[in-house]
Amino acid sequence: MDIHAFQEKLLTEATAAGFKEAEIYYEKSTSFSCTIFEGEIDSYETSEDGGLGLRGLYNGKMGYAYTEKIEAASIPFLIDSAKANADVLDEDDGSTIFEGSETYQDHSFYSESLENVLVSDKIDLIKSIEKKVLKADPRITALNYCVIQDMSGERLLANSKGLSLREKQNGIVIFISAVVKDGDEMKTGSVVKMSRDFNELDADEIAKEVAEEALSHLGGQSIPAKKYPVMLRYDAAASLLATFAPIFSAENTQKDESLLKGKVGTTIASAVYTLIDDPFHAGSIGGANFDGEGVATKKQTIVKEGTLDTLCHNRKTAKKDGVATTGHAQKTSYKGTLSIAPHKFYVEPGTKSREELIAEVKEGVLITGLSGLHSGASTISGDFSVAATGFHIKEGVIASPVKQMTIAGNYFEFLKNVEAVGSDLTFTSASYGSPTIRVKELSVTVDS
């Protein structure tokens, strides 16, 4: 059954069945993934997923239901299931269906040319990258990951108040991780690339970056355990931001699960730190013109020069706090209920290069990778203690790689101790990006 005909019939019948207002959220996604090992296809996967969720106000309570089947027989099932869901709720949670924003951006997150790239061309690219990495240096012994993946999807939101929104999205991701060996020492280095332009994915450039990244970690030295000035390269800084992004959710402050409760308008970070959410930034393959409730998205400042400008809200949390929604309602899928999440969080870049920031450090540590963040970090207290890879800085230059490290600190203190922000803003995922960030100090211990 055509989705538009299905949508119209479902909303009409839901209203007739006693729903005061109703909304549908439809999404469909396809993906392709190929892993290469020693010039051959190691795995090849395609997938397709999709379905539709109904959300409706029945007897004063918001009921939910979903289905994967877009067919006439699903309509009574959805209506009856949403009614039953509403009936078991203890009370009205204050949720309502949104009538729509005055205007919406019409930003495109979809590339027709990418959609038309042949699968064989994508496989040829990833094979070429693997071959070039392995030839780059005799110390490169293998690639433990060599993956290309592309994704495309569409979503549609419509409701009984006349709102009807639709957008498409696609992108391609390459992930390479190389193993290098010199004597008894073995290290790895990885690179992630994202794009909507297949032609900008240059095999020579990617292979060179992967090889240099992996080889740079050979020759690791130990350094004394103490507090050092620490620089987090853009990828490590983005990982830390992604881990602690929930502290900016109004849903979490209202649950007393974030120490930013009551902090809007106060200083929470260094004056050189500005955090922005821009759904339209060209640096990643993510983005959205509307959120999970149909609210128009927009570029906005979350932290401005150290001051918390706003928390991230959906309509429910905004109503509770007496403010306007910021358009951060999220539906993780058509099956899910509403939550809150950023679109594209990034730290506003400064003017100095990473090399210039390093040159200002007499002795310190440059962190290039973090692991164990989900188990070693608390978004409630802000404390973290995680494994890290990186380099020792002495007299303004990189002196040597450092053996496996552990860095520890508190994220709320980290924000206040940011001394400088680099110019190398890079998105390492669809939703998070950062330039290199230098902080006054973090505790560093090195594995023996």
Tab-separated table of C-alpha atoms in Angstrom:
chain	number	residue	atom	x	y	z
A	1	MET	CA	0.000	0.000	0.000
A	2	ASP	CA	1.339	3.453	-0.859
A	3	ILE	CA	2.626	5.200	2.265
A	4	HIS	CA	0.736	8.426	1.559
A	5	ALA	CA	-2.561	6.614	1.092
A	6	PHE	CA	-1.837	4.570	4.213
A	7	GLN	CA	-1.038	7.693	6.212
A	8	GLU	CA	-4.244	9.454	5.192
A	9	LYS	CA	-6.438	6.441	5.894
A	10	LEU	CA	-4.814	5.740	9.273
A	11	LEU	CA	-5.170	9.304	10.528
A	12	THR	CA	-8.799	9.472	9.366
A	13	GLU	CA	-9.717	6.194	11.045
A	14	ALA	CA	-7.791	7.034	14.235
A	15	THR	CA	-9.774	10.258	14.591
A	16	ALA	CA	-13.019	8.378	13.960
A	17	ALA	CA	-12.020	5.801	16.610
A	18	GLY	CA	-11.839	8.435	19.339
A	19	PHE	CA	-8.313	9.801	19.174
A	20	LYS	CA	-8.422	13.520	19.860
A	21	GLU	CA	-5.235	13.936	17.832
A	22	ALA	CA	-2.850	11.514	16.175
A	23	GLU	CA	0.548	11.355	14.474
A	24	ILE	CA	2.388	8.862	12.318
A	25	TYR	CA	6.150	8.516	11.990
A	26	TYR	CA	7.397	6.424	9.078
A	27	GLU	CA	10.941	5.498	8.182
A	28	LYS	CA	12.669	3.204	5.734
A	29	SER	CA	16.398	2.543	5.491
A	30	THR	CA	18.716	0.429	3.385
A	31	SER	CA	22.399	-0.268	3.905
A	32	PHE	CA	25.259	-2.052	2.220
A	33	SER	CA	28.481	-3.134	3.925
A	34	CYS	CA	31.561	-4.869	2.561
A	35	THR	CA	34.673	-6.014	4.426
A	36	ILE	CA	37.893	-6.777	2.551
A	37	PHE	CA	40.659	-9.084	3.736
A	38	GLU	CA	43.805	-9.716	1.690
A	39	GLY	CA	42.229	-8.487	-1.506
A	40	GLU	CA	39.100	-10.616	-1.238
A	41	ILE	CA	35.583	-9.959	0.026
A	42	ASP	CA	35.476	-11.239	3.595
A	43	SER	CA	31.851	-10.272	4.234
A	44	TYR	CA	29.100	-8.668	2.199
A	45	GLU	CA	25.842	-7.572	3.758
A	46	THR	CA	22.759	-5.704	2.612
A	47	SER	CA	19.847	-4.856	4.847
A	48	GLU	CA	16.509	-3.102	4.679
A	49	ASP	CA	14.461	-1.962	7.634
A	50	GLY	CA	11.438	0.189	8.117
A	51	GLY	CA	8.014	0.630	9.564
A	52	LEU	CA	5.544	3.073	11.000
A	53	GLY	CA	4.653	4.235	14.473
A	54	LEU	CA	1.314	5.701	15.582
A	55	ARG	CA	1.134	8.147	18.466
A	56	GLY	CA	-2.283	9.393	19.549
A	57	LEU	CA	-4.122	11.149	22.389
A	58	TYR	CA	-6.891	8.870	23.648
A	59	ASN	CA	-8.954	9.621	26.769
A	60	GLY	CA	-6.392	12.233	27.753
A	61	LYS	CA	-3.396	9.883	27.525
A	62	MET	CA	-0.836	9.352	24.753
A	63	GLY	CA	-0.843	5.843	23.351
A	64	TYR	CA	1.756	4.260	21.054
A	65	ALA	CA	1.841	1.402	18.560
A	66	TYR	CA	3.976	0.379	15.591
A	67	THR	CA	4.104	-2.011	12.647
A	68	GLU	CA	6.483	-3.104	9.910
A	69	LYS	CA	3.598	-3.833	7.525
A	70	ILE	CA	2.272	-0.928	5.475
A	71	GLU	CA	-1.003	-2.540	4.479
A	72	ALA	CA	-4.700	-1.992	5.127
A	73	ALA	CA	-4.891	-4.806	7.689
A	74	SER	CA	-2.396	-2.984	9.910
A	75	ILE	CA	-4.667	0.024	10.461
A	76	PRO	CA	-7.120	-1.561	12.957
A	77	PHE	CA	-4.173	-3.262	14.686
A	78	LEU	CA	-2.385	0.072	15.172
A	79	ILE	CA	-5.504	1.834	16.424
A	80	ASP	CA	-6.464	-0.930	18.863
A	81	SER	CA	-2.887	-1.304	20.131
A	82	ALA	CA	-2.455	2.455	20.687
A	83	LYS	CA	-5.776	2.554	22.564
A	84	ALA	CA	-4.723	-0.341	24.782
A	85	ASN	CA	-1.365	1.316	25.436
A	86	ALA	CA	-3.067	4.572	26.439
A	87	ASP	CA	-5.495	2.726	28.748
A	88	VAL	CA	-2.694	1.164	30.821
A	89	LEU	CA	-0.965	4.478	31.498
A	90	ASP	CA	-1.478	5.815	35.003
A	91	GLU	CA	-1.865	9.455	34.036
A	92	ASP	CA	-1.554	12.056	31.299
A	93	ASP	CA	2.151	12.837	30.804
A	94	GLY	CA	1.409	16.183	29.193
A	95	SER	CA	2.329	15.107	25.660
A	96	THR	CA	0.461	16.613	22.720
A	97	ILE	CA	0.719	16.484	18.940
A	98	PHE	CA	2.508	19.439	17.334
A	99	GLU	CA	0.675	21.579	14.785
A	100	GLY	CA	3.879	22.591	12.988
A	101	SER	CA	6.473	25.375	12.893
A	102	GLU	CA	5.955	28.538	10.857
A	103	THR	CA	8.869	27.801	8.519
A	104	TYR	CA	11.235	24.952	7.793
A	105	GLN	CA	14.664	24.792	6.218
A	106	ASP	CA	14.860	22.863	2.973
A	107	HIS	CA	18.401	21.585	3.369
A	108	SER	CA	19.266	18.480	1.376
A	109	PHE	CA	20.903	15.522	3.124
A	110	TYR	CA	20.676	13.305	0.065
A	111	SER	CA	22.957	12.877	-2.939
A	112	GLU	CA	21.444	11.391	-6.090
A	113	SER	CA	24.910	10.855	-7.560
A	114	LEU	CA	25.997	8.812	-4.522
A	115	GLU	CA	22.888	6.676	-4.833
A	116	ASN	CA	23.836	5.899	-8.429
A	117	VAL	CA	27.403	4.721	-7.657
A	118	LEU	CA	27.749	1.057	-8.584
A	119	VAL	CA	28.398	-1.442	-5.789
A	120	SER	CA	31.321	-2.757	-7.834
A	121	ASP	CA	32.926	0.706	-7.772
A	122	LYS	CA	32.586	0.867	-3.986
A	123	ILE	CA	34.209	-2.543	-3.632
A	124	ASP	CA	37.002	-1.563	-6.022
A	125	LEU	CA	37.680	1.518	-3.881
A	126	ILE	CA	37.992	-0.366	-0.602
A	127	LYS	CA	40.164	-3.045	-2.250
A	128	SER	CA	42.417	-0.340	-3.642
A	129	ILE	CA	42.772	1.304	-0.221
A	130	GLU	CA	43.723	-2.003	1.406
A	131	LYS	CA	46.316	-2.705	-1.270
A	132	LYS	CA	47.871	0.742	-0.965
A	133	VAL	CA	48.025	0.618	2.838
A	134	LEU	CA	49.789	-2.760	2.810
A	135	LYS	CA	52.319	-1.483	0.267
A	136	ALA	CA	53.015	1.743	2.144
A	137	ASP	CA	55.570	0.258	4.567
A	138	PRO	CA	56.938	-3.235	5.298
A	139	ARG	CA	56.107	-2.794	8.991
A	140	ILE	CA	52.379	-2.766	8.123
A	141	THR	CA	51.490	-6.441	8.530
A	142	ALA	CA	47.705	-6.532	8.202
A	143	LEU	CA	44.463	-4.620	8.301
A	144	ASN	CA	42.198	-5.797	11.096
A	145	TYR	CA	39.337	-3.712	9.691
A	146	CYS	CA	38.829	-2.630	6.096
A	147	VAL	CA	35.175	-1.744	5.658
A	148	ILE	CA	33.036	0.361	3.353
A	149	GLN	CA	29.392	0.988	4.195
A	150	ASP	CA	26.735	3.119	2.629
A	151	MET	CA	23.329	3.974	4.022
A	152	SER	CA	20.225	5.646	2.678
A	153	GLY	CA	16.852	6.284	4.175
A	154	GLU	CA	13.777	8.428	4.328
A	155	ARG	CA	11.414	9.486	7.072
A	156	LEU	CA	7.953	10.966	7.073
A	157	LEU	CA	5.991	12.637	9.848
A	158	ALA	CA	2.328	13.555	9.462
A	159	ASN	CA	-0.505	14.256	11.880
A	160	SER	CA	-4.186	15.017	12.211
A	161	LYS	CA	-3.419	18.735	12.547
A	162	GLY	CA	-2.392	18.944	8.907
A	163	LEU	CA	1.370	18.669	9.298
A	164	SER	CA	3.169	16.592	6.670
A	165	LEU	CA	6.992	16.462	6.522
A	166	ARG	CA	9.402	14.286	4.593
A	167	GLU	CA	13.146	14.055	4.001
A	168	LYS	CA	15.733	11.662	2.563
A	169	GLN	CA	19.304	11.072	3.637
A	170	ASN	CA	22.304	9.060	2.510
A	171	GLY	CA	26.034	8.781	3.017
A	172	ILE	CA	29.062	6.552	2.791
A	173	VAL	CA	31.541	5.598	5.534
A	174	ILE	CA	34.983	4.009	5.290
A	175	PHE	CA	36.712	2.534	8.334
A	176	ILE	CA	40.295	1.287	8.116
A	177	SER	CA	42.434	-0.065	10.948
A	178	ALA	CA	46.016	-1.148	10.240
A	179	VAL	CA	48.350	-3.331	12.304
A	180	VAL	CA	52.055	-2.431	12.376
A	181	LYS	CA	54.914	-4.447	13.839
A	182	ASP	CA	58.513	-3.553	14.587
A	183	GLY	CA	60.410	-6.281	16.422
A	184	ASP	CA	58.251	-7.366	19.341
A	185	GLU	CA	56.226	-4.155	19.333
A	186	MET	CA	52.812	-4.173	17.706
A	187	LYS	CA	50.476	-1.179	17.346
A	188	THR	CA	47.302	-0.261	15.468
A	189	GLY	CA	46.020	2.912	13.906
A	190	SER	CA	42.607	3.663	12.431
A	191	VAL	CA	40.951	6.260	10.234
A	192	VAL	CA	37.274	6.983	9.561
A	193	LYS	CA	36.040	8.864	6.490
A	194	MET	CA	32.459	10.014	5.806
A	195	SER	CA	31.028	11.655	2.721
A	196	ARG	CA	28.088	12.106	0.382
A	197	ASP	CA	30.511	12.611	-2.504
A	198	PHE	CA	32.024	9.322	-3.656
A	199	ASN	CA	34.504	11.121	-5.906
A	200	GLU	CA	36.169	12.917	-2.984
A	201	LEU	CA	37.205	9.614	-1.406
A	202	ASP	CA	40.789	9.425	-2.644
A	203	ALA	CA	42.377	5.989	-2.151
A	204	ASP	CA	45.941	7.357	-2.118
A	205	GLU	CA	45.177	10.008	0.500
A	206	ILE	CA	43.230	7.628	2.743
A	207	ALA	CA	45.923	4.931	2.536
A	208	LYS	CA	48.649	7.452	3.361
A	209	GLU	CA	46.726	8.731	6.386
A	210	VAL	CA	46.076	5.209	7.690
A	211	ALA	CA	49.723	4.188	7.304
A	212	GLU	CA	51.054	7.328	8.979
A	213	GLU	CA	48.573	7.029	11.841
A	214	ALA	CA	49.515	3.417	12.603
A	215	LEU	CA	53.278	3.867	12.199
A	216	SER	CA	53.324	6.970	14.376
A	217	HIS	CA	52.609	4.879	17.480
A	218	LEU	CA	55.688	2.659	17.170
A	219	GLY	CA	58.487	3.301	19.634
A	220	GLY	CA	56.273	4.016	22.624
A	221	GLN	CA	58.024	5.306	25.742
A	222	SER	CA	56.997	5.508	29.363
A	223	ILE	CA	56.553	8.846	31.141
A	224	PRO	CA	56.130	9.600	34.853
A	225	ALA	CA	52.607	9.372	36.253
A	226	LYS	CA	51.410	12.855	37.147
A	227	LYS	CA	49.138	15.666	36.041
A	228	TYR	CA	50.062	17.060	32.624
A	229	PRO	CA	48.735	19.757	30.334
A	230	VAL	CA	46.753	17.608	27.899
A	231	MET	CA	45.743	18.138	24.304
A	232	LEU	CA	42.945	16.015	22.899
A	233	ARG	CA	43.193	15.688	19.137
A	234	TYR	CA	39.925	16.359	17.302
A	235	ASP	CA	38.908	12.672	17.287
A	236	ALA	CA	39.583	12.110	20.990
A	237	ALA	CA	37.859	15.403	21.851
A	238	ALA	CA	34.801	14.433	19.773
A	239	SER	CA	34.635	11.038	21.526
A	240	LEU	CA	34.647	12.728	24.919
A	241	LEU	CA	31.956	15.185	23.790
A	242	ALA	CA	29.760	12.344	22.509
A	243	THR	CA	30.091	10.494	25.816
A	244	PHE	CA	29.074	13.494	27.910
A	245	ALA	CA	26.463	14.975	25.544
A	246	PRO	CA	23.613	13.669	27.788
A	247	ILE	CA	24.508	16.276	30.434
A	248	PHE	CA	23.013	18.907	28.102
A	249	SER	CA	19.626	17.147	27.935
A	250	ALA	CA	16.784	18.840	29.811
A	251	GLU	CA	15.231	15.406	30.246
A	252	ASN	CA	18.251	14.413	32.333
A	253	THR	CA	18.341	17.621	34.373
A	254	GLN	CA	14.664	17.129	35.185
A	255	LYS	CA	15.457	13.601	36.371
A	256	ASP	CA	18.360	14.930	38.491
A	257	GLU	CA	20.744	12.985	36.250
A	258	SER	CA	22.824	15.981	35.168
A	259	LEU	CA	24.730	18.514	37.244
A	260	LEU	CA	23.694	21.230	34.765
A	261	LYS	CA	20.282	21.469	36.417
A	262	GLY	CA	19.572	25.136	37.144
A	263	LYS	CA	22.780	26.245	35.389
A	264	VAL	CA	21.312	27.985	32.311
A	265	GLY	CA	22.744	31.503	32.185
A	266	THR	CA	25.735	30.620	34.353
A	267	THR	CA	29.375	29.970	33.528
A	268	ILE	CA	30.100	26.255	33.126
A	269	ALA	CA	33.193	26.346	30.903
A	270	SER	CA	36.212	28.391	29.905
A	271	ALA	CA	35.594	31.598	27.939
A	272	VAL	CA	37.323	30.027	24.896
A	273	TYR	CA	34.766	27.203	24.780
A	274	THR	CA	31.654	27.495	22.602
A	275	LEU	CA	29.411	24.504	21.853
A	276	ILE	CA	27.093	24.635	18.854
A	277	ASP	CA	24.393	22.362	17.465
A	278	ASP	CA	23.979	22.854	13.722
A	279	PRO	CA	21.796	20.296	11.904
A	280	PHE	CA	22.945	21.702	8.552
A	281	HIS	CA	26.727	21.665	9.003
A	282	ALA	CA	28.396	20.170	5.941
A	283	GLY	CA	31.099	18.422	7.968
A	284	SER	CA	29.178	15.190	8.541
A	285	ILE	CA	26.611	13.028	6.795
A	286	GLY	CA	23.957	13.524	9.495
A	287	GLY	CA	21.343	16.259	9.708
A	288	ALA	CA	17.627	16.998	9.876
A	289	ASN	CA	15.177	19.725	8.869
A	290	PHE	CA	12.723	18.653	11.569
A	291	ASP	CA	12.960	16.782	14.850
A	292	GLY	CA	11.049	13.751	16.099
A	293	GLU	CA	7.959	15.837	16.882
A	294	GLY	CA	7.987	17.814	13.638
A	295	VAL	CA	9.549	20.953	15.132
A	296	ALA	CA	11.779	22.865	12.696
A	297	THR	CA	15.449	22.482	13.503
A	298	LYS	CA	17.933	25.350	13.536
A	299	LYS	CA	21.527	26.205	14.266
A	300	GLN	CA	21.867	27.267	17.888
A	301	THR	CA	24.480	27.888	20.525
A	302	ILE	CA	24.361	25.613	23.559
A	303	VAL	CA	27.385	27.057	25.388
A	304	LYS	CA	28.564	30.537	24.393
A	305	GLU	CA	32.061	31.536	25.484
A	306	GLY	CA	31.673	29.443	28.621
A	307	THR	CA	28.090	30.366	29.489
A	308	LEU	CA	25.325	27.761	29.238
A	309	ASP	CA	22.832	29.369	26.860
A	310	THR	CA	20.293	26.566	26.797
A	311	LEU	CA	19.696	22.922	27.473
A	312	CYS	CA	18.378	20.661	24.717
A	313	HIS	CA	14.586	20.378	24.883
A	314	ASN	CA	11.704	18.582	23.321
A	315	ARG	CA	8.200	20.000	23.726
A	316	LYS	CA	7.493	18.087	26.932
A	317	THR	CA	10.640	19.199	28.782
A	318	ALA	CA	10.285	22.739	27.440
A	319	LYS	CA	6.759	22.968	28.823
A	320	LYS	CA	7.944	21.732	32.217
A	321	ASP	CA	10.765	24.318	32.317
A	322	GLY	CA	8.605	27.127	30.913
A	323	VAL	CA	10.738	27.666	27.804
A	324	ALA	CA	10.440	27.063	24.071
A	325	THR	CA	11.480	23.718	22.626
A	326	THR	CA	14.903	23.722	20.996
A	327	GLY	CA	13.877	21.095	18.430
A	328	HIS	CA	15.862	18.241	19.947
A	329	ALA	CA	13.113	15.617	20.171
A	330	GLN	CA	14.508	12.327	18.955
A	331	LYS	CA	12.904	9.131	17.769
A	332	THR	CA	15.603	6.495	17.541
A	333	SER	CA	13.264	4.523	15.277
A	334	TYR	CA	9.597	4.195	14.357
A	335	LYS	CA	9.342	1.772	17.306
A	336	GLY	CA	10.672	4.226	19.865
A	337	THR	CA	9.146	6.840	22.101
A	338	LEU	CA	10.420	10.400	22.205
A	339	SER	CA	13.686	11.310	23.880
A	340	ILE	CA	16.275	14.082	23.438
A	341	ALA	CA	19.493	14.089	21.418
A	342	PRO	CA	21.688	16.590	19.552
A	343	HIS	CA	21.703	16.804	15.767
A	344	LYS	CA	25.325	17.845	15.121
A	345	PHE	CA	27.157	18.922	18.258
A	346	TYR	CA	30.542	20.520	17.709
A	347	VAL	CA	32.980	22.761	19.541
A	348	GLU	CA	33.484	26.016	17.655
A	349	PRO	CA	37.019	26.055	16.222
A	350	GLY	CA	39.664	28.618	17.099
A	351	THR	CA	42.301	30.138	14.848
A	352	LYS	CA	45.453	28.233	15.811
A	353	SER	CA	46.573	25.012	14.150
A	354	ARG	CA	47.291	21.874	16.171
A	355	GLU	CA	51.004	22.450	15.594
A	356	GLU	CA	50.742	25.964	17.017
A	357	LEU	CA	48.960	24.667	20.113
A	358	ILE	CA	51.653	22.019	20.594
A	359	ALA	CA	54.375	24.645	20.235
A	360	GLU	CA	52.972	26.468	23.278
A	361	VAL	CA	53.419	23.437	25.573
A	362	LYS	CA	56.689	22.987	27.453
A	363	GLU	CA	55.751	19.490	28.580
A	364	GLY	CA	52.456	17.709	28.103
A	365	VAL	CA	50.551	14.913	26.401
A	366	LEU	CA	48.705	14.777	23.077
A	367	ILE	CA	45.857	12.249	23.176
A	368	THR	CA	44.857	10.762	19.816
A	369	GLY	CA	42.495	7.993	20.899
A	370	LEU	CA	40.273	7.010	23.818
A	371	SER	CA	38.724	3.646	24.629
A	372	GLY	CA	36.438	2.339	27.343
A	373	LEU	CA	34.483	5.580	27.580
A	374	HIS	CA	31.114	3.945	28.148
A	375	SER	CA	32.342	1.913	31.095
A	376	GLY	CA	34.889	4.417	32.393
A	377	ALA	CA	32.822	7.598	32.417
A	378	SER	CA	29.860	8.772	34.511
A	379	THR	CA	27.587	11.375	32.915
A	380	ILE	CA	26.071	12.064	36.325
A	381	SER	CA	29.231	12.846	38.312
A	382	GLY	CA	31.346	13.801	35.298
A	383	ASP	CA	34.203	11.578	36.433
A	384	PHE	CA	36.134	9.597	33.837
A	385	SER	CA	39.121	7.268	33.801
A	386	VAL	CA	39.798	5.738	30.392
A	387	ALA	CA	42.515	4.126	28.314
A	388	ALA	CA	44.263	6.451	25.873
A	389	THR	CA	46.855	6.489	23.128
A	390	GLY	CA	49.005	9.465	22.254
A	391	PHE	CA	52.313	11.296	22.414
A	392	HIS	CA	54.656	13.024	24.835
A	393	ILE	CA	55.183	16.739	24.139
A	394	LYS	CA	58.495	18.326	25.200
A	395	GLU	CA	59.650	21.857	24.494
A	396	GLY	CA	56.829	22.469	22.036
A	397	VAL	CA	57.344	19.401	19.826
A	398	ILE	CA	56.233	15.758	19.726
A	399	ALA	CA	58.996	13.874	21.525
A	400	SER	CA	57.763	10.264	21.305
A	401	PRO	CA	54.704	8.025	21.368
A	402	VAL	CA	53.631	7.051	24.861
A	403	LYS	CA	52.884	3.505	25.910
A	404	GLN	CA	49.254	2.691	26.704
A	405	MET	CA	47.999	5.367	29.086
A	406	THR	CA	45.067	6.005	31.367
A	407	ILE	CA	43.788	9.554	31.667
A	408	ALA	CA	41.470	10.627	34.459
A	409	GLY	CA	39.558	13.739	35.377
A	410	ASN	CA	36.117	15.275	35.688
A	411	TYR	CA	34.288	16.565	32.627
A	412	PHE	CA	32.758	19.562	34.380
A	413	GLU	CA	36.236	20.580	35.522
A	414	PHE	CA	37.583	19.751	32.065
A	415	LEU	CA	35.211	22.326	30.520
A	416	LYS	CA	36.384	25.008	32.935
A	417	ASN	CA	40.058	24.191	32.307
A	418	VAL	CA	40.020	24.463	28.513
A	419	GLU	CA	42.940	26.749	27.637
A	420	ALA	CA	42.847	26.736	23.849
A	421	VAL	CA	40.816	25.404	20.920
A	422	GLY	CA	42.384	24.558	17.572
A	423	SER	CA	41.271	25.296	14.037
A	424	ASP	CA	41.031	21.658	12.878
A	425	LEU	CA	37.292	21.021	13.365
A	426	THR	CA	36.538	17.468	12.192
A	427	PHE	CA	33.417	15.326	12.495
A	428	THR	CA	34.253	11.739	13.404
A	429	SER	CA	30.611	10.597	13.452
A	430	ALA	CA	27.318	11.812	12.045
A	431	SER	CA	26.479	13.738	15.223
A	432	TYR	CA	29.726	14.875	16.885
A	433	GLY	CA	32.733	16.929	15.885
A	434	SER	CA	35.509	18.899	17.532
A	435	PRO	CA	38.807	20.619	16.882
A	436	THR	CA	41.861	19.797	18.984
A	437	ILE	CA	41.363	21.029	22.560
A	438	ARG	CA	44.037	21.831	25.137
A	439	VAL	CA	43.231	21.687	28.850
A	440	LYS	CA	45.250	22.870	31.811
A	441	GLU	CA	45.784	19.385	33.242
A	442	LEU	CA	44.573	15.819	33.543
A	443	SER	CA	45.975	12.893	35.510
A	444	VAL	CA	48.058	10.584	33.309
A	445	THR	CA	49.353	7.145	34.240
A	446	VAL	CA	51.283	4.846	31.887
A	447	ASP	CA	51.054	1.073	31.774
A	448	SER	CA	54.348	-0.597	32.577
